[in-house]
mmCIF file of C-alpha atoms in Angstrom:
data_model
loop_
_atom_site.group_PDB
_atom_site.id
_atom_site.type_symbol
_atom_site.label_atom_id
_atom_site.label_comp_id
_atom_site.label_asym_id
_atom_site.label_seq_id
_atom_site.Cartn_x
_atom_site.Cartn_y
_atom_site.Cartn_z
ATOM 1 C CA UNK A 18 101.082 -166.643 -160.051
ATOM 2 C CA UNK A 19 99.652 -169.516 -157.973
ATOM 3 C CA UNK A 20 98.222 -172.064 -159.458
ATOM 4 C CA UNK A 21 98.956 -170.596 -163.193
ATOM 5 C CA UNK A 22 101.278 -172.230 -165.702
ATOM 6 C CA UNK A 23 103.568 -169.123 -166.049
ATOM 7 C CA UNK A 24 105.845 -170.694 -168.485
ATOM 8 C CA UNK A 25 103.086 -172.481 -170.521
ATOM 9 C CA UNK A 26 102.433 -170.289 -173.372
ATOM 10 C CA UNK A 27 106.623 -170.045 -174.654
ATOM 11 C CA UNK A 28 106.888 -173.757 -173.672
ATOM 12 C CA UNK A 29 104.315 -174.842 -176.046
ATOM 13 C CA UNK A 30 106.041 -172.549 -178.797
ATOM 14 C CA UNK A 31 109.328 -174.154 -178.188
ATOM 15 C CA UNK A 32 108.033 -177.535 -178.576
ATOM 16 C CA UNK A 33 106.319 -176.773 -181.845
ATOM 17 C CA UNK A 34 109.369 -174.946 -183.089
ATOM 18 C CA UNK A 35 112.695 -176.704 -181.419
ATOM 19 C CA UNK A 36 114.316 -179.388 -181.868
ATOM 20 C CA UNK A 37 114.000 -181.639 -178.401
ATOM 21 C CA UNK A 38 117.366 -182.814 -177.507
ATOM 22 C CA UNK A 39 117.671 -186.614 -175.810
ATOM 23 C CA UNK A 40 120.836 -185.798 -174.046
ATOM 24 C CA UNK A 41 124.289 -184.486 -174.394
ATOM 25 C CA UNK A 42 126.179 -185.509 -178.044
ATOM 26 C CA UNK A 43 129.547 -184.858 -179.205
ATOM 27 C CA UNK A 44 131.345 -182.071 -180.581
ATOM 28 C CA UNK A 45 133.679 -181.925 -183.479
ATOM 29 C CA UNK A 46 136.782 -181.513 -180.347
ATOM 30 C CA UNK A 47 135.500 -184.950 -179.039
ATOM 31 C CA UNK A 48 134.121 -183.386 -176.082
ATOM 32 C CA UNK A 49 130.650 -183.589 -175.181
ATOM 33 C CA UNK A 50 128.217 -180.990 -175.999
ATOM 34 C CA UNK A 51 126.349 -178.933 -173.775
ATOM 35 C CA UNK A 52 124.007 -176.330 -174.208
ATOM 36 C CA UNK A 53 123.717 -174.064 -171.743
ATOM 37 C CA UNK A 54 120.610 -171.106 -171.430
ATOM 38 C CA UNK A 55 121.487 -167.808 -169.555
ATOM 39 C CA UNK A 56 118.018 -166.125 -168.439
ATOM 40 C CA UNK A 57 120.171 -162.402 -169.145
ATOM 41 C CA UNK A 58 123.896 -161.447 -170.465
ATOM 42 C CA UNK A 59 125.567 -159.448 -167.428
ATOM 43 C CA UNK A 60 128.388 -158.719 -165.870
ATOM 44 C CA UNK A 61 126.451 -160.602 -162.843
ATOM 45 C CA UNK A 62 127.444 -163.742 -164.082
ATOM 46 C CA UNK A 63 130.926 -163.288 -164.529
ATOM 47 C CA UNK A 64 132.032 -166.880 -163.018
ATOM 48 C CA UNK A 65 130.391 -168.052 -166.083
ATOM 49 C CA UNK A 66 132.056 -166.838 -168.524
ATOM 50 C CA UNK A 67 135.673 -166.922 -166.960
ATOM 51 C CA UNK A 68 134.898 -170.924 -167.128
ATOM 52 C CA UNK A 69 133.697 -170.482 -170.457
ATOM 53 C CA UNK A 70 136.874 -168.353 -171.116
ATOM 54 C CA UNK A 71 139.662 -169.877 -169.071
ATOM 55 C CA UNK A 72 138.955 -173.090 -170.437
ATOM 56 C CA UNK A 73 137.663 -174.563 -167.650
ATOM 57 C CA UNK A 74 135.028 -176.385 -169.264
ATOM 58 C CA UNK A 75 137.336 -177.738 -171.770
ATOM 59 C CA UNK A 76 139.690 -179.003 -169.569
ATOM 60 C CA UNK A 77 136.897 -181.501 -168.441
ATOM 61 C CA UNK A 78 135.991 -182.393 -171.977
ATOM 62 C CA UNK A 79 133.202 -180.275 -172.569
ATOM 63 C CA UNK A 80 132.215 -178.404 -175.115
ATOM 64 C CA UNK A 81 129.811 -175.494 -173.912
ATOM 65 C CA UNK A 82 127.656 -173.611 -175.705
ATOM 66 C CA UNK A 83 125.956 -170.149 -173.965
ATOM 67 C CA UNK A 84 123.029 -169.021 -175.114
ATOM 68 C CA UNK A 85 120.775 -165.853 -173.783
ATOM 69 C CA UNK A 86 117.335 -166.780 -173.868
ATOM 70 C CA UNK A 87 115.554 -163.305 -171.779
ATOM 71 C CA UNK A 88 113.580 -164.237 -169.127
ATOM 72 C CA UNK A 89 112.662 -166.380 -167.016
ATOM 73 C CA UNK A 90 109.641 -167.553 -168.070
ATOM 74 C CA UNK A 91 111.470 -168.647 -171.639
ATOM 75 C CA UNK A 92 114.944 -169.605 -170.309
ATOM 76 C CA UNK A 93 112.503 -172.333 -168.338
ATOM 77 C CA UNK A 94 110.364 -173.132 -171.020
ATOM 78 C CA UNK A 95 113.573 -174.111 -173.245
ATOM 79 C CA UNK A 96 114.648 -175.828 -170.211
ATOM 80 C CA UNK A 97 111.473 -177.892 -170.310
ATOM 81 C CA UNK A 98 111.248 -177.961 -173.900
ATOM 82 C CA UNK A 99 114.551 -179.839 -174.673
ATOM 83 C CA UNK A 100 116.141 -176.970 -176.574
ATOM 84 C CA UNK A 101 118.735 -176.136 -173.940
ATOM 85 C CA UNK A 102 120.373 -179.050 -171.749
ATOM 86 C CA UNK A 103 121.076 -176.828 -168.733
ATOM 87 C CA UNK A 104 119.593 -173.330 -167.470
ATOM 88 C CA UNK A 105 121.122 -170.328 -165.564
ATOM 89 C CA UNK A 106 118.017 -168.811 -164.156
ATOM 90 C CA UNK A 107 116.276 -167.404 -160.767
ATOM 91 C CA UNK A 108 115.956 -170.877 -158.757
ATOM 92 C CA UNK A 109 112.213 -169.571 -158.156
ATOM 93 C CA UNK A 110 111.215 -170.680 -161.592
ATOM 94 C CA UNK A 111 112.674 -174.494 -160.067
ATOM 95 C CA UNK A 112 109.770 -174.008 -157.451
ATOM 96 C CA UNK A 113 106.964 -172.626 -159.680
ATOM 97 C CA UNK A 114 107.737 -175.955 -162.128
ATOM 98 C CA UNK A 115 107.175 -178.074 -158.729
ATOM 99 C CA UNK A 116 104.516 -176.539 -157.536
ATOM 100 C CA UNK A 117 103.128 -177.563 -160.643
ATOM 101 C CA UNK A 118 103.510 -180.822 -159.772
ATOM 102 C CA UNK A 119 106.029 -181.878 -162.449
ATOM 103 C CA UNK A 120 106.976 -185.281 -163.421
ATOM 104 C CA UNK A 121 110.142 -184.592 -164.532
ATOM 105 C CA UNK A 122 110.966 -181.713 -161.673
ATOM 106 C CA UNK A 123 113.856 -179.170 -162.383
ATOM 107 C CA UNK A 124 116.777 -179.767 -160.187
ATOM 108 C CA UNK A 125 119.051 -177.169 -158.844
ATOM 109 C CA UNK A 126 122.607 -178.268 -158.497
ATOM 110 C CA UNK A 127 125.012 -175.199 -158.838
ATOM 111 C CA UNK A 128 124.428 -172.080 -156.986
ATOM 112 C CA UNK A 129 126.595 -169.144 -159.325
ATOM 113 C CA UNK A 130 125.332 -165.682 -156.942
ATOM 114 C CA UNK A 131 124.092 -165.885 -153.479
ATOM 115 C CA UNK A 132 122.290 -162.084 -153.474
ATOM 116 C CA UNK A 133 120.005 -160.294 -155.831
ATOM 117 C CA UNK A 134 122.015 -158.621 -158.542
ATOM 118 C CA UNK A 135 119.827 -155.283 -158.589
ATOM 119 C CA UNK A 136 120.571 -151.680 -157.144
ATOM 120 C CA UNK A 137 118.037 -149.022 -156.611
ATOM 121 C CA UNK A 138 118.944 -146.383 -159.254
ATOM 122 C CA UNK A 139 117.276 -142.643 -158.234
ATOM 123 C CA UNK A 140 116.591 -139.932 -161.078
ATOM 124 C CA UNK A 141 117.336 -137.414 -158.651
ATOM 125 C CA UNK A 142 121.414 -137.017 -157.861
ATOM 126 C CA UNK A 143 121.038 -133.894 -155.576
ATOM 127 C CA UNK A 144 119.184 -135.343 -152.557
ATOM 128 C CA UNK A 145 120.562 -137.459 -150.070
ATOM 129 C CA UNK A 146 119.289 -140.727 -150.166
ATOM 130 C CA UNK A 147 117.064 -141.988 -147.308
ATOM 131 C CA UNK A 148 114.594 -144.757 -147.836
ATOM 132 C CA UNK A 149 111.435 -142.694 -146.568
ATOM 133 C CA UNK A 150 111.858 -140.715 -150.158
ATOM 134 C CA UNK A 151 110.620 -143.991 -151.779
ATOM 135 C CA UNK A 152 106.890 -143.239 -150.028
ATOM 136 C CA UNK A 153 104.637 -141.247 -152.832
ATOM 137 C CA UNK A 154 107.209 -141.953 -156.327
ATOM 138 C CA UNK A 155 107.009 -143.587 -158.991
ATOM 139 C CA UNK A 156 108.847 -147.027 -158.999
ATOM 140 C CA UNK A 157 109.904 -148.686 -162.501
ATOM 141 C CA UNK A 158 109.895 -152.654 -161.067
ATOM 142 C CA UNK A 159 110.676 -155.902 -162.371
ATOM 143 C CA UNK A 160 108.385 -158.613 -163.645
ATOM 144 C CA UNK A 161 105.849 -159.774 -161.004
ATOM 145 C CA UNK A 162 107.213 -163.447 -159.623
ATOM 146 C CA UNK A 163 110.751 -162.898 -160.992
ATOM 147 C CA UNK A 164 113.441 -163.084 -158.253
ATOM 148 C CA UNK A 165 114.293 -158.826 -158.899
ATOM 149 C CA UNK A 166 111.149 -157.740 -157.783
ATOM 150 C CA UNK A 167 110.779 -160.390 -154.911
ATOM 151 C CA UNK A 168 113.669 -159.105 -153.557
ATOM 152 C CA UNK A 169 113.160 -155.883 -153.802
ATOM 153 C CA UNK A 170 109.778 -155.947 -152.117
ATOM 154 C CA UNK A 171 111.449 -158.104 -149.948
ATOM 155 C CA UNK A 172 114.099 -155.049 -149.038
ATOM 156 C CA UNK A 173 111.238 -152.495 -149.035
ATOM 157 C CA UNK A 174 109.679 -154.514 -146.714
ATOM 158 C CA UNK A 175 112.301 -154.358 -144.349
ATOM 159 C CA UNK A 176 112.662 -150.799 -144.217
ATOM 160 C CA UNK A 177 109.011 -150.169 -143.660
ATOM 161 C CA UNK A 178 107.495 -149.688 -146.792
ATOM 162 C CA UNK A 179 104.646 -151.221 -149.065
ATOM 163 C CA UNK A 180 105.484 -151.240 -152.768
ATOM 164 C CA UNK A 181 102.024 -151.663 -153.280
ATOM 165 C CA UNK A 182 100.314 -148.904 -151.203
ATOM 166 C CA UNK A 183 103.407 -146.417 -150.291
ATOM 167 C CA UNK A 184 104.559 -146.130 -154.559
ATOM 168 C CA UNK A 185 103.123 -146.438 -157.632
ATOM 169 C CA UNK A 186 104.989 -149.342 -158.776
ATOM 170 C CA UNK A 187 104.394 -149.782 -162.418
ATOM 171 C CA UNK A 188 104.952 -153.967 -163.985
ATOM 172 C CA UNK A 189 103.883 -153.895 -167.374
ATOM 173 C CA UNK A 190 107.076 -153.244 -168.967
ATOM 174 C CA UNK A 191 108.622 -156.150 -170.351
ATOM 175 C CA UNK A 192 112.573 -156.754 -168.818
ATOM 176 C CA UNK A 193 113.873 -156.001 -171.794
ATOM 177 C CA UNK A 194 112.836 -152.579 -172.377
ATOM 178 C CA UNK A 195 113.019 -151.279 -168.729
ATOM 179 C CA UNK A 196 116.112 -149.482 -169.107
ATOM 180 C CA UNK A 197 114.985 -147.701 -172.098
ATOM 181 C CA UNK A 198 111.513 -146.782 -170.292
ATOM 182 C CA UNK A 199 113.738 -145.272 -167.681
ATOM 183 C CA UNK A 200 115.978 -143.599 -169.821
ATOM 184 C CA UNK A 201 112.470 -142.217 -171.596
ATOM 185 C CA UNK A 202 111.556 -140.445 -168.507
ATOM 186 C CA UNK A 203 109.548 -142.980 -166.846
ATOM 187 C CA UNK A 204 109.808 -143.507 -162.826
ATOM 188 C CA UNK A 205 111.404 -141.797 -160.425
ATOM 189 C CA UNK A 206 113.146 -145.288 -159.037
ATOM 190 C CA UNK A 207 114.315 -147.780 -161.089
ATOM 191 C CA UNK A 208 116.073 -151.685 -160.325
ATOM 192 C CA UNK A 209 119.061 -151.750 -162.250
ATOM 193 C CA UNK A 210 121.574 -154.860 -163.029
ATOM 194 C CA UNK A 211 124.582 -153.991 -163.786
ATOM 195 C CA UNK A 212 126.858 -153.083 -166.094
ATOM 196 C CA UNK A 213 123.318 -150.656 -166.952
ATOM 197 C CA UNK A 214 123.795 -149.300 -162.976
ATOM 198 C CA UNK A 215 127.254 -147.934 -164.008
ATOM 199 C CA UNK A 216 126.528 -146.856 -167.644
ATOM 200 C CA UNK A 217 123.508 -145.069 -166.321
ATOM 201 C CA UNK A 218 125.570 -143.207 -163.906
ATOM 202 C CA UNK A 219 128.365 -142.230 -166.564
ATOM 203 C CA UNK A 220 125.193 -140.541 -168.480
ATOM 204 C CA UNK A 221 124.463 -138.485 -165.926
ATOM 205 C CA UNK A 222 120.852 -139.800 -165.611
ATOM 206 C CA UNK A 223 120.557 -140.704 -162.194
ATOM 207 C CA UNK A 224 122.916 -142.770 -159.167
ATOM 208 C CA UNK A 225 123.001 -145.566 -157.078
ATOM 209 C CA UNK A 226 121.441 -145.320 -153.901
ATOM 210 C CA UNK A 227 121.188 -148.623 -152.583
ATOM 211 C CA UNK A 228 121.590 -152.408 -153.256
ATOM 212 C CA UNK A 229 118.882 -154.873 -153.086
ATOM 213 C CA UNK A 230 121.514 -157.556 -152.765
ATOM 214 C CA UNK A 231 123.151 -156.276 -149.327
ATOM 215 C CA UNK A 232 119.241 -155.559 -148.000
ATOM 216 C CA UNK A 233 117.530 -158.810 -149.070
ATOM 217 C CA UNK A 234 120.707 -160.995 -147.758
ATOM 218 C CA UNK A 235 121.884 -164.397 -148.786
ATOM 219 C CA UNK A 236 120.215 -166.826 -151.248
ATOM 220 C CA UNK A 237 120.468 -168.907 -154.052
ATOM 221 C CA UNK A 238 119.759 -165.924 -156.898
ATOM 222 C CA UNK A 239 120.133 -167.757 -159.820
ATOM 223 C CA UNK A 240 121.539 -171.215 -160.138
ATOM 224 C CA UNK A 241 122.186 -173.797 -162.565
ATOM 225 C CA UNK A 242 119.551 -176.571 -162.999
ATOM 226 C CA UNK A 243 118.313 -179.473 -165.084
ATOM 227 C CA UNK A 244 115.645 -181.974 -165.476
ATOM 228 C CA UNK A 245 115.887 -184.450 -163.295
ATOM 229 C CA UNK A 246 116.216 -187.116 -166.036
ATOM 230 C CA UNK A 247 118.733 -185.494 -167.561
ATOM 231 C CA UNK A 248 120.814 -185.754 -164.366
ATOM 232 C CA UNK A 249 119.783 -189.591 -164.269
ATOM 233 C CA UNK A 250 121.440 -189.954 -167.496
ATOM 234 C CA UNK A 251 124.104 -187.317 -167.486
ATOM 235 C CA UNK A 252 125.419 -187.779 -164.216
ATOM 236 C CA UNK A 253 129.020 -187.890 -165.039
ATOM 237 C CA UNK A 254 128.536 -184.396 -167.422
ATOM 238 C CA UNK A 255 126.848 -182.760 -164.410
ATOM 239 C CA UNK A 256 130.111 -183.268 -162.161
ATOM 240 C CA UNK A 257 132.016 -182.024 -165.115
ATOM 241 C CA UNK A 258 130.451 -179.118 -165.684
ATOM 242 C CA UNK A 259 130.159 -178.174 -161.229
ATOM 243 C CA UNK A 260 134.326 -178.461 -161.329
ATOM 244 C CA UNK A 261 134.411 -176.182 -163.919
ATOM 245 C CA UNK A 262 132.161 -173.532 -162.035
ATOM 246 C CA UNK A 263 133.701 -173.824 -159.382
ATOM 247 C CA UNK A 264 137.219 -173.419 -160.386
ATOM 248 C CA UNK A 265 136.053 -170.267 -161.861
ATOM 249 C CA UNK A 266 134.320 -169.510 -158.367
ATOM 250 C CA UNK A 267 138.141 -169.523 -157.050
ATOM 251 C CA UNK A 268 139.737 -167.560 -159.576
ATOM 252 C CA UNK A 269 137.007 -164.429 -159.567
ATOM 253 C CA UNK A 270 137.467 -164.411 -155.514
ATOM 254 C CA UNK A 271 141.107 -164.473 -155.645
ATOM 255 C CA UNK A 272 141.725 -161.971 -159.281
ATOM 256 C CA UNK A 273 140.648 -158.430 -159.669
ATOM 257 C CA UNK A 274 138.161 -156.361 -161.128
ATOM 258 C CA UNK A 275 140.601 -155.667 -163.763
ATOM 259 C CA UNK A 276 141.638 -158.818 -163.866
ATOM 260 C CA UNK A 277 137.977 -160.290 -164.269
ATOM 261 C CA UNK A 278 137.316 -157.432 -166.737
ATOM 262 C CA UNK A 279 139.812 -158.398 -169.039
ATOM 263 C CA UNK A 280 138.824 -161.984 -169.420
ATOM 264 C CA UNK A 281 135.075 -161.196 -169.823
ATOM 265 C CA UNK A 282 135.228 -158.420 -172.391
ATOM 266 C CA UNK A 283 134.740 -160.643 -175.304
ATOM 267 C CA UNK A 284 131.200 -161.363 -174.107
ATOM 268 C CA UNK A 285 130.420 -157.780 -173.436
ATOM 269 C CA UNK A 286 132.044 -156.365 -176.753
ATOM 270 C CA UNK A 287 130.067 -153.323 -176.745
ATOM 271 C CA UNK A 288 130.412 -152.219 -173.758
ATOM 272 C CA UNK A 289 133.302 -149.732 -171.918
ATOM 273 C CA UNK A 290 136.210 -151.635 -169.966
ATOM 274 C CA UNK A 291 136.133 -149.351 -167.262
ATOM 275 C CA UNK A 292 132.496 -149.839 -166.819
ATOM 276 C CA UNK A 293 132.467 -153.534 -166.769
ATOM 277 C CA UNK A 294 135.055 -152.966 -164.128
ATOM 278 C CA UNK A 295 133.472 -151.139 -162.131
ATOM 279 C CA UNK A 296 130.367 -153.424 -162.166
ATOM 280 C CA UNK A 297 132.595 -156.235 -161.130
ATOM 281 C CA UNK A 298 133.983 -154.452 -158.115
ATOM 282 C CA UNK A 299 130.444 -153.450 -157.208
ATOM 283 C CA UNK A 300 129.554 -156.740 -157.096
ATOM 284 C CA UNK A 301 132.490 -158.273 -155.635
ATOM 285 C CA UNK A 302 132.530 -155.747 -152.829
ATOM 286 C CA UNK A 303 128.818 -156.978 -151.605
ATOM 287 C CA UNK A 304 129.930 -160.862 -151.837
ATOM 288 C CA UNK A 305 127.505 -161.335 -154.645
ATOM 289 C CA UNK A 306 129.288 -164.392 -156.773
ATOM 290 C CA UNK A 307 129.812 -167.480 -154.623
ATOM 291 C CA UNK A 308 132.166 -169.014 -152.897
ATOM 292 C CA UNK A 309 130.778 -172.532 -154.084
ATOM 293 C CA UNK A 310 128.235 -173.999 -156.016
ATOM 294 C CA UNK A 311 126.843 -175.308 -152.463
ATOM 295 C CA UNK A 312 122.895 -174.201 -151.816
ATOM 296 C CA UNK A 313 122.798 -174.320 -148.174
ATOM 297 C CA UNK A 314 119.343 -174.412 -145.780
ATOM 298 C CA UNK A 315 119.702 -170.712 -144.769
ATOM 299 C CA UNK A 316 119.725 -169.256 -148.122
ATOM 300 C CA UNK A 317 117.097 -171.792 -149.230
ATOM 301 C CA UNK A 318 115.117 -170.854 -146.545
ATOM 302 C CA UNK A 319 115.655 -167.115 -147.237
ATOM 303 C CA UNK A 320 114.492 -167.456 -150.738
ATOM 304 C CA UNK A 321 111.388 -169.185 -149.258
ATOM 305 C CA UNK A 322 110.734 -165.989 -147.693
ATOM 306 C CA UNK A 323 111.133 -163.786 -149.922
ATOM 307 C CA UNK A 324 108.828 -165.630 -151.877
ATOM 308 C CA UNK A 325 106.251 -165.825 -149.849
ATOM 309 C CA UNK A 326 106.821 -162.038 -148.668
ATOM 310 C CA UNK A 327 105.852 -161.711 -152.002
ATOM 311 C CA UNK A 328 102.479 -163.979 -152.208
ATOM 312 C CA UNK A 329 104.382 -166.219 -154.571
ATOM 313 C CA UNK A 330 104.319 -169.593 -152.496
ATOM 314 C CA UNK A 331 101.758 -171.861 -152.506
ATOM 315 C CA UNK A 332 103.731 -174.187 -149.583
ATOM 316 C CA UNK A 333 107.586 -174.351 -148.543
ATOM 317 C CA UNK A 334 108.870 -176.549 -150.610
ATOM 318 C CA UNK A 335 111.891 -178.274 -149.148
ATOM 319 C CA UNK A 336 115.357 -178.125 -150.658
ATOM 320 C CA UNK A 337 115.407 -181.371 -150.459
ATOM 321 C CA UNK A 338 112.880 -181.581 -152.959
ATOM 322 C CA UNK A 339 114.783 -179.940 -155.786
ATOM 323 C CA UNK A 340 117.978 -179.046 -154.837
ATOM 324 C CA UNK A 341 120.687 -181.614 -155.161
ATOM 325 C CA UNK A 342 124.309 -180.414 -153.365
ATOM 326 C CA UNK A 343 126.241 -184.109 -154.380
ATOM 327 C CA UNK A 344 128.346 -182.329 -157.346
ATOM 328 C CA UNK A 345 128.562 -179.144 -156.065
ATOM 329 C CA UNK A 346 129.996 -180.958 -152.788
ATOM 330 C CA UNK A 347 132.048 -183.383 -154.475
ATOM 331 C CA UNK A 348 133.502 -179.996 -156.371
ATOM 332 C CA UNK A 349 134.407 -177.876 -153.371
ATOM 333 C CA UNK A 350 135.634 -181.306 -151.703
ATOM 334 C CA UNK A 351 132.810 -180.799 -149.108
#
C-alpha cells in the first residue's frame, strides 16, 4: 500500500462518469441537500439510519440522501470525485489520501463506532474455542489495508499469532463475495460483520467465537469525513448534520435492541427482525456505536497502531492533521 494510489483507478472512473458536485443545493422540502456515501449497508451503522429515520436530519433542515457505494477504495474515490458530499468509511482511507500528500486533504469530523465491527466466525461448532486452533487453518480475511483485516491482525497479534506465517490467510476475494466464498466451503475462519454473523449462525454453518472489536480495543472505525473545502464552504451544514448524529448517538444508548430493530428495518427489508436484533445487542453489548462523534488521542493513536502493526503507515500522522473535533464538540456540548 505505501506509496500506491489505492483509490486511483475508481477515482478516475468517477470523474469521467459523475457528475462533480460544487457544494450542497436544495431540495424540493427547502432543506439542503446532502449526499451521503456508506462504504457497506449493516446493522453496524445503526446510529445512521435512526437519524436518517427519526428525523433527525430533518429537524435541522437537511435533506439526506444514503447511498452504499462497497468499499473503501470507491466510497473514497466518490468522496474525491465530487459524486458524494460526505463519506462513512474506515478513517484509514483519511490517512492513505494524506499520505498522498493531498491538496484538498479528507477531514474526519464525526466518529459513528469506536471498535472494529467484525467477529471471528469458526466452521467447526463442536470444539471449544481457544485461539491456538487458529495456528495451521485456513483464514478467509478482509481486503489488505482495509480497517477489518488491520484489526484483525492487529487481535491475532496480541494473542501470539502471525496471520502471515501461523495460517494460510487467503485476500483475493473481493468484500463483496466473502460471505458467499465461505458459505461455498472456503476457510476454516472467516471475519464476519454482522447481521451475516447471526444469519450464518441460524444456518447452522458455523458460530461466533470471538470479536475483533473487544480484542483490537478503542478507535475511530469508521467515521464521517469530507474534503476540507467542502467544510470551508459548508461549515454551517457540517454542524447540522454532527447534531443530528449525535442525537441518534443518545437514543441507540438509551433504546433497545428491539427498539433499534424496529426503527432500522426499513433499510434492512430483507432481512429477519430477530436477527437484526440480535446483531444490535451484539454490538451494543461490546460498546461498539459511540457515545459521541468526539475522535479522541487514544483511539487515534490506537488506529495508528494498528496500522502500522499492519505495515500500512508510512509516518504517524497526527490527528491534528485531519481530524477536526469543533462540531462534534460543539454537538455533545464539549
Amino acid at each position: 500500500m505505501k506509496g500506491k494510489a489505492w483509490w486511483m483507478p475508481a477515482a478516475v472512473l468517477l470523474l469521467l462518469f459523475s457528475v462533480v458536485l460544487s457544494g450542497c443545493s436544495s431540495s424540493s422540502s427547502g432543506n439542503v441537500k446532502v449526499n451521503v456515501g456508506e462504504v457497506t449497508r449493516s446493522v453496524f451503522y445503526a446510529p445512521e439510519y435512526v437519524a436518517h429515520a427519526q428525523g433527525f436530519f430533518e429537524e435541522e433542515g437537511l435533506d439526506v440522501e444514503i447511498q452504499t457505494t462497497a468499499g473503501g477504495d470507491k466510497t473514497m474515490a466518490a468522496l474525491l470525485a465530487g459524486s458524494i458530499d460526505i463519506a462513512l468509511v474506515g478513517s484509514e482511507t483519511s490517512i492513505y489520501v494524506y499520505q498522498q500528500g493531498a491538496e484538498d486533504p479528507v477531514i474526519n469530523f464525526a466518529q459513528l463506532t469506536q471498535t472494529d465491527g467484525t467477529f471471528l466466525f469458526a466452521r467447526d461448532q463442536s470444539a471449544d474455542f481457544d485461539w491456538s486452533q487458529l495456528k495451521g487453518s485456513e483464514f478467509l480475511g478482509q481486503r489488505k489495508g482495509g480497517m477489518p483485516q488491520m484489526a484483525g491482525e492487529f487481535a491475532l497479534g496480541k494473542k501470539g499469532i502471525d496471520p502471515h506465517k501461523d495460517l494460510t490467510l487467503i485476500q483475493n476475494i473481493d468484500f463483496a463475495n466473502i460471505t458467499s466464498a465461505f458459505a461455498s466451503g472456503t476457510g476454516d475462519y472467516v471475519q464476519l460483520f454482522e447481521p451475516q454473523a447471526s444469519i450464518f449462525e441460524k444456518e447452522g454453518r458455523g458460530k461466533v467465537v470471538a470479536s475483533f472489536g473487544v480484542e483490537s480495543g478503542k478507535l475511530p472505525y469508521t467515521v464521517f469525513m469530507t474534503k476540507q473545502s467542502f467544510i470551508k464552504d459548508n461549515k454551517d451544514v457540517v454542524s447540522k448534520f454532527t447534531r443530528s448524529i449525535h442525537k441518534a448517538q443518545l437514543w441507540v444508548e438509551e433504546h433497545t435492541a428491539q427498539e433499534i430493530a424496529d426503527v432500522i428495518m426499513p433499510y434492512f427489508k430483507d432481512a429477519d427482525r430477530d436477527i437484526v436484533v440480535s446483531s444490535v445487542q451484539r454490538y451494543k453489548d461490546q460498546g461498539t456505536y459511540a457515545l459521541d462523534p468526539i475522535i479522541d488521542d487514544n483511539e487515534w493513536n490506537n488506529l495508528l497502531d494498528v496500522m502500522e502493526n499492519a505495515g500500512e503507515l508510512q509516518e504517524r500522522v497526527p490527528a491534528s492533521a485531519i481530524v477536526d473535533n469543533t462540531f462534534a464538540e460543539e454537538a455533545a456540548g464539549k
